[in-house]
Coordinates of C-alpha atoms in Angstrom, one line a residue:
X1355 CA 1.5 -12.6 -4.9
X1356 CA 2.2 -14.7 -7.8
X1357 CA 5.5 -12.7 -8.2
X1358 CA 7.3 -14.9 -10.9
X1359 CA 4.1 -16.3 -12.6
X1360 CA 4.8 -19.7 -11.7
X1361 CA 1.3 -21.0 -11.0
X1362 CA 1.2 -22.0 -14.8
X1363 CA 4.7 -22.9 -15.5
X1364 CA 4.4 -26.5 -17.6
X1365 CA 6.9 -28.0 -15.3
X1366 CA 5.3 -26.8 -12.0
X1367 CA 1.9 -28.2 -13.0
X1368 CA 4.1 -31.6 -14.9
X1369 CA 5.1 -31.5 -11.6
X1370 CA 1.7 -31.5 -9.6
X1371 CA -0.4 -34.2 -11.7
X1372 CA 2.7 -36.9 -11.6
X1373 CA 2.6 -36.6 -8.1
X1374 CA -1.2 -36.6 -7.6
X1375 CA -1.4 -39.8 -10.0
X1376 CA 1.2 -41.5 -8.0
X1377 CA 0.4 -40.3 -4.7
X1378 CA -3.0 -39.0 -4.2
X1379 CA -4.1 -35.6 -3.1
X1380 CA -3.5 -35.6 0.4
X1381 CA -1.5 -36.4 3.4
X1382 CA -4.2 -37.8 5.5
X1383 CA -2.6 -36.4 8.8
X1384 CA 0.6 -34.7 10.2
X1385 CA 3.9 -35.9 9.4
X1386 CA 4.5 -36.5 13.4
X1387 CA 1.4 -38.8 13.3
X1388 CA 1.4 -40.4 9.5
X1389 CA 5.4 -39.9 8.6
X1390 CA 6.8 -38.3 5.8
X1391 CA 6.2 -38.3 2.3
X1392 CA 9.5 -38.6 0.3
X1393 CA 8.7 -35.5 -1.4
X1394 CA 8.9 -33.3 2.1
X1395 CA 12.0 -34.4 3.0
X1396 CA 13.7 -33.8 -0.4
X1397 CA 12.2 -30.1 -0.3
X1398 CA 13.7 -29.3 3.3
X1399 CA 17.0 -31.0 1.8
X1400 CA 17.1 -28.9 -1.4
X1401 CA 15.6 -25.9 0.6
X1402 CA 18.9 -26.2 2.8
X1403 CA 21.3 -27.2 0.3
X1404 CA 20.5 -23.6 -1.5
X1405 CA 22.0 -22.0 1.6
X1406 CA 24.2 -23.9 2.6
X1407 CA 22.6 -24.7 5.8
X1408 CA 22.6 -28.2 7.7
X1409 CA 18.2 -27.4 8.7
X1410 CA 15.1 -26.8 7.3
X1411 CA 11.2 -27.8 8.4
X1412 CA 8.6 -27.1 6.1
X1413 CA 5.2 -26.1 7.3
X1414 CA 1.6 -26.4 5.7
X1415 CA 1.7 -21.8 5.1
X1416 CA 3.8 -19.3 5.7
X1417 CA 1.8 -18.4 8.9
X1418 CA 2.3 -21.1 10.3
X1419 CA 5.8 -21.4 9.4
X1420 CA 6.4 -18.1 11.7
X1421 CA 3.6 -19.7 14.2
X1422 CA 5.1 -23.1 14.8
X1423 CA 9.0 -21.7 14.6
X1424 CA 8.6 -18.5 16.6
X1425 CA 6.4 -20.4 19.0
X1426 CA 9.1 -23.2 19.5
X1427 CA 12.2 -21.3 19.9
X1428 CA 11.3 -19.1 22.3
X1429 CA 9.4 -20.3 25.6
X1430 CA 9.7 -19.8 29.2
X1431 CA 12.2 -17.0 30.6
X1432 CA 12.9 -16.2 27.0
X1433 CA 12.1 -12.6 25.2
X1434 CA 11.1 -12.2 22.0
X1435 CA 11.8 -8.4 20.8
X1436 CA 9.7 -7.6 17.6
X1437 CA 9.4 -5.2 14.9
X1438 CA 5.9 -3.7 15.4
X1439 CA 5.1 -3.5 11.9
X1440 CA 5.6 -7.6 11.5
X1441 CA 2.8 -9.5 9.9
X1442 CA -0.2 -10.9 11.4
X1443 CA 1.7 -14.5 11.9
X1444 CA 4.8 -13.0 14.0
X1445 CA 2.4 -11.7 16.8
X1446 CA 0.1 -14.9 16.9
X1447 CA 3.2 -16.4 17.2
X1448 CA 4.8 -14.4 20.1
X1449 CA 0.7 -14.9 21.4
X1450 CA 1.6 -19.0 21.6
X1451 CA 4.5 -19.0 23.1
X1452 CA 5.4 -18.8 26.6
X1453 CA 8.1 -16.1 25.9
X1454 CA 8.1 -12.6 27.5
X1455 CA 7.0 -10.3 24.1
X1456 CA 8.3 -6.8 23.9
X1457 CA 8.0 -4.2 20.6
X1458 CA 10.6 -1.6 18.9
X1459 CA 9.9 0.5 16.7
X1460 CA 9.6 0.0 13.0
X1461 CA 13.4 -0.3 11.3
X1462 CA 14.8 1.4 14.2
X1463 CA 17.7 -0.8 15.3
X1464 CA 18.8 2.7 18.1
X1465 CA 15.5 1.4 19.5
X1466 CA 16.4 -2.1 19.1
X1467 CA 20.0 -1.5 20.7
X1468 CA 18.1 0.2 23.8
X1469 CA 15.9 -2.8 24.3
X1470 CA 18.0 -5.3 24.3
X1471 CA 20.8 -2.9 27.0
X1472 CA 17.4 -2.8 29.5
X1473 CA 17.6 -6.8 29.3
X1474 CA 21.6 -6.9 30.6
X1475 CA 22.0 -10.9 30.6
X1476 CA 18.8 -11.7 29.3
X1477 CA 19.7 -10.3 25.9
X1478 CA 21.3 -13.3 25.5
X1479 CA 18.4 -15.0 25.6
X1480 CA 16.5 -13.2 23.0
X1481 CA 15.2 -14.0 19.9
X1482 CA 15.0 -10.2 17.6
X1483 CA 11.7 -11.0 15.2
X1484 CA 12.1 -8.9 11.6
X1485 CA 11.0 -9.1 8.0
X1486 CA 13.5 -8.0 5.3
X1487 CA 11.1 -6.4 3.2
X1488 CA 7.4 -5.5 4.6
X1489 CA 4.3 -6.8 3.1
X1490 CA 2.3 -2.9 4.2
X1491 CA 4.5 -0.3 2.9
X1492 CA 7.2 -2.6 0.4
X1493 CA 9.7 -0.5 2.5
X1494 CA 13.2 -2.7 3.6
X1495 CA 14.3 -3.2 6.7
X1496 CA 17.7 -2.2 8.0
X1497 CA 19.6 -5.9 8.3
X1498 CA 23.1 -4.8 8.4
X1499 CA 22.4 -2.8 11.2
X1500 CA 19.5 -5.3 12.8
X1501 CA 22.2 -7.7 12.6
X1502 CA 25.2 -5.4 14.6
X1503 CA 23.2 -4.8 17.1
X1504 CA 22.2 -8.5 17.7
X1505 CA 25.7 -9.3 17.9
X1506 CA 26.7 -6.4 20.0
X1507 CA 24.1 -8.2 22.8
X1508 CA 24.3 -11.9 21.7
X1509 CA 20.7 -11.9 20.5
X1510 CA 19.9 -14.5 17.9
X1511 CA 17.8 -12.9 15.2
X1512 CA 15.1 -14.7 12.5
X1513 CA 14.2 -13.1 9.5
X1514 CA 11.4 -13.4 7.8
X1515 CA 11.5 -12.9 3.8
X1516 CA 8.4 -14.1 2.7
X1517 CA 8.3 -11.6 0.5
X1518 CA 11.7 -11.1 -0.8
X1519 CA 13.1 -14.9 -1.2
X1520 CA 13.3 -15.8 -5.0
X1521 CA 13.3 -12.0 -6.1
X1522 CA 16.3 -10.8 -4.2
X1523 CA 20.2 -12.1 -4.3
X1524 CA 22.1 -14.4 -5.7
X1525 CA 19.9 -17.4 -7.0
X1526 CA 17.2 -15.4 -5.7
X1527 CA 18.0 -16.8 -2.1
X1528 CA 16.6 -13.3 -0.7
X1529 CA 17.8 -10.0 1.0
X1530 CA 20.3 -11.5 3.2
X1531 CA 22.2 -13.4 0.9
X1532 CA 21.9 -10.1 -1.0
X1533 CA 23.6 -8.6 1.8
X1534 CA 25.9 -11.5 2.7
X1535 CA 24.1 -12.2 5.8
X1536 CA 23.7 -15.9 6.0
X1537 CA 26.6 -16.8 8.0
X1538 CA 25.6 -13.9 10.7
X1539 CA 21.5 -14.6 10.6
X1540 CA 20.1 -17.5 12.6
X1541 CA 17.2 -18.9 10.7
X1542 CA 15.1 -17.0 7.9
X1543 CA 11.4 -18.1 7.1
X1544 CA 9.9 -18.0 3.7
X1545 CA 6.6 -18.8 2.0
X1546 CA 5.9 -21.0 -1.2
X1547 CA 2.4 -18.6 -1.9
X1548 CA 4.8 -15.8 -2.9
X1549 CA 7.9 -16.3 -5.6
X1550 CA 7.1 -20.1 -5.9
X1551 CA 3.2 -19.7 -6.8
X1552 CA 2.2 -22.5 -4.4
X1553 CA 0.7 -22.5 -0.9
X1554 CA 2.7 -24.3 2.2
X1555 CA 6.2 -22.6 4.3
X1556 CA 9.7 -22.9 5.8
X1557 CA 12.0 -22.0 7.9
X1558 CA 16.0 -23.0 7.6
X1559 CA 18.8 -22.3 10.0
X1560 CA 22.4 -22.6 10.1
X1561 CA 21.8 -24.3 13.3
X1562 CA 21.6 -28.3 12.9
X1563 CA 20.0 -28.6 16.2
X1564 CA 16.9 -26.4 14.6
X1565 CA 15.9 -30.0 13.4
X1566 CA 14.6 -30.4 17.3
X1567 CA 12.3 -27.8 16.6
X1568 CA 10.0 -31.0 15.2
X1569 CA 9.5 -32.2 18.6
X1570 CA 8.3 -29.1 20.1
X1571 CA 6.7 -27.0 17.5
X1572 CA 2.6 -27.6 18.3
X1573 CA 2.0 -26.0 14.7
X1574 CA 4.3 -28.6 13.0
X1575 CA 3.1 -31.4 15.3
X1576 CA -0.6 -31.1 15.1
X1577 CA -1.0 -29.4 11.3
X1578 CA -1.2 -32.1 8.6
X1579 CA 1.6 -31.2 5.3
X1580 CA 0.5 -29.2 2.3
X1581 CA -0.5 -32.7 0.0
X1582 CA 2.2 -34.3 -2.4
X1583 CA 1.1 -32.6 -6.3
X1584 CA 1.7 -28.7 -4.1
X1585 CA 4.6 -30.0 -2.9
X1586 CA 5.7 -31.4 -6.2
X1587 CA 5.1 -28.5 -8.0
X1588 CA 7.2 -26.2 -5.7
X1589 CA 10.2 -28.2 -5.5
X1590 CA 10.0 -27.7 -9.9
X1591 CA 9.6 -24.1 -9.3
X1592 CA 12.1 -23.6 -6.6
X1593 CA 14.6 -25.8 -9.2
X1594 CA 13.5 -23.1 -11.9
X1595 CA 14.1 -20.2 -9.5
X1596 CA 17.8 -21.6 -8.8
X1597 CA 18.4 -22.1 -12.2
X1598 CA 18.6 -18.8 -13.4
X1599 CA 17.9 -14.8 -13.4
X1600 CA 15.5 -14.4 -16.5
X1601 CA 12.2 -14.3 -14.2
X1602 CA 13.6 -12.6 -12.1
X1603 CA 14.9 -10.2 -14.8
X1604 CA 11.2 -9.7 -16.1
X1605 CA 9.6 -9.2 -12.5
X1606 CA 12.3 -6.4 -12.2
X1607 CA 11.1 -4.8 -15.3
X1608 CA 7.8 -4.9 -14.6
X1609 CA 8.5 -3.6 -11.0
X1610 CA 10.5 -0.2 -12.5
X1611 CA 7.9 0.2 -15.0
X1612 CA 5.0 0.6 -12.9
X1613 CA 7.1 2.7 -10.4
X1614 CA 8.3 4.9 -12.6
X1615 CA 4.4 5.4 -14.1
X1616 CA 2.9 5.9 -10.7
X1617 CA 5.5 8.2 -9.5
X1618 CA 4.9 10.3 -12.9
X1619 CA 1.2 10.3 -12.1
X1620 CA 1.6 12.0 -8.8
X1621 CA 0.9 9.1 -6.6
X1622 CA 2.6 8.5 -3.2
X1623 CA 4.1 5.6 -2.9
X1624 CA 5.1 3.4 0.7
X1625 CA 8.6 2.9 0.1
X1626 CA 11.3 5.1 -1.8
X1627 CA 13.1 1.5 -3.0
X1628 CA 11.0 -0.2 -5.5
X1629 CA 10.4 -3.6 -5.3
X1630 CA 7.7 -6.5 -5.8
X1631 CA 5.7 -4.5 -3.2
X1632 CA 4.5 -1.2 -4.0
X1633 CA 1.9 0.3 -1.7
X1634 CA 0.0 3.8 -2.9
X1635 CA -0.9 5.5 0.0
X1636 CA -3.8 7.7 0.1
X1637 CA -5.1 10.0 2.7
X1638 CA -8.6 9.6 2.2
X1639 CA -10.2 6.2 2.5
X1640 CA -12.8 6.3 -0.3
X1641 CA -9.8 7.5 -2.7
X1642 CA -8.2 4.3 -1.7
X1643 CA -11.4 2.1 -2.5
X1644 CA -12.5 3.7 -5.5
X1645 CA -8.9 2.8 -7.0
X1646 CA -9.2 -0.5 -5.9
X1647 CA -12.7 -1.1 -7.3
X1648 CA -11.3 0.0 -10.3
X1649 CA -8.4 -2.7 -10.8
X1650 CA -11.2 -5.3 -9.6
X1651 CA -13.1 -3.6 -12.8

């Protein structure tokens, strides 16, 4: 998932050993026990400032991003309505919290629409649960519409674009600021293992009271912080990310290349849209493995 080959970039790993010599390797507990490095709180601020949103939390992964978010913002007498394609980490987290959990179909916002009318009032007091761009198939969700309809209801919706932030939009700030989403989206989670070549999570919002979230988020509270050098060496990538199209410009290459090749070769791919996901489907499972024990050859 190393989409924009960042994991050797000289100012990523610059990064990572200046703040290993100075700091150490770890964090030694959470950041509700211990207290923050300096270097956490300038990522959530430059995280947000790239928005143009008032909040962000970082988490130690992207799973637990979605875990200790999710988990936190919907409790008691709340709904969560998710997609029921969404990754592993969305339905662990609809597992933790004390919401009432209910499934539409895959990019169908009709299906969405009819959900939320069963709820009447309680619509309001939903939180919709989709990814922009799926980690399975590569295939995009349908935001505009996703949106609409969460407006139609007063729903507030959370996006998860793991694998889409850094590759899609303007600064690479993802498919909803593609779209010009972010003043109609609530909060949008994204990973550092993905565009940024690091390990650890976040989620922003437009929402300054999201920064309560710290108080009540068991994930965030109990989980120590990904150490200072990984945290270090994604703020230098993020800054290269922001700076400028020309990885992205190369990944996009890339990404045409090989779906032009495999589409000339006969294979059938997940998702008619290229992107940094492409899934070959196969019908038979030991077509499937013999292909990939050949790339691991």
């Amino acid at each position: 998932n190393n989409y924009l080959g960042l994991t050797f970039d000289p100012d990523c790993r610059a990064a990572a050993a200046a703040a290993a010599q100075q700091l150490g390797t770890g964090t030694t507990g959470s950041r509700m026990a211990s207290g923050n490095y300096s270097g956490h709180r300038a990522r959530e601020r430059e995280v947000a400032e790239a928005f143009g949103w008032p909040a962000c939390i970082v988490f130690s992964t992207g799973y637990q991003a979605n875990l200790g978010a999710i988990s936190a913002l919907a409790g008691q007498g709340d709904y969560l309505l998710v997609d029921a394609d969404g990754h592993a980490s969305i339905h662990d987290a609809c597992k933790l919290s004390a919401a009432t959990t209910i499934r539409f179909r895959h990019n169908d916002p009709e299906n969405l629409a009819r959900r939320l009318e069963r709820l009447g009032e309680d619509a309001k007091r939903t939180l919709v649960v989709v990814e922009s761009l799926y980690s399975v198939l590569g295939d995009r969700a349908p935001l505009v519409e996703f949106v609409e309809v969460c407006e139609r209801y007063g729903a507030m919706i959370i996006v998860d674009e793991a694998h889409s932030f850094g590759m899609y939009g303007p600064q690479g700030l993802g498919i909803c600021a593609e779209l010009g989403l972010l003043d109609r989206v609530d909060f949008i989670v994204g990973t550092f293992s993905k565009s940024i070549g690091g390990v650890g999570g976040f989620c922003v919002s437009r929402h300054a009271d999201f920064e309560l979230l710290r108080l009540g988020s068991r994930p965030y509270i109990s989980t120590a912080p990904p150490p200072p050098p990984v945290i270090a060496a994604a703020r230098a990538a993020l800054q290269r990310i922001l700076a400028g199209d020309d990885l992205r410009a190369r990944l996009w290459g890339h990404i045409h290349r090989f779906y032009e090749a495999v589409n000339r070769q006969g294979y059938r791919v997940g998702s008619k849209d290229p992107g940094p996901v492409t899934a070959l489907v196969f019908t038979e499972r030991d077509a499937a493995i013999a292909l990939w024990q050949g790339l691991l050859d």
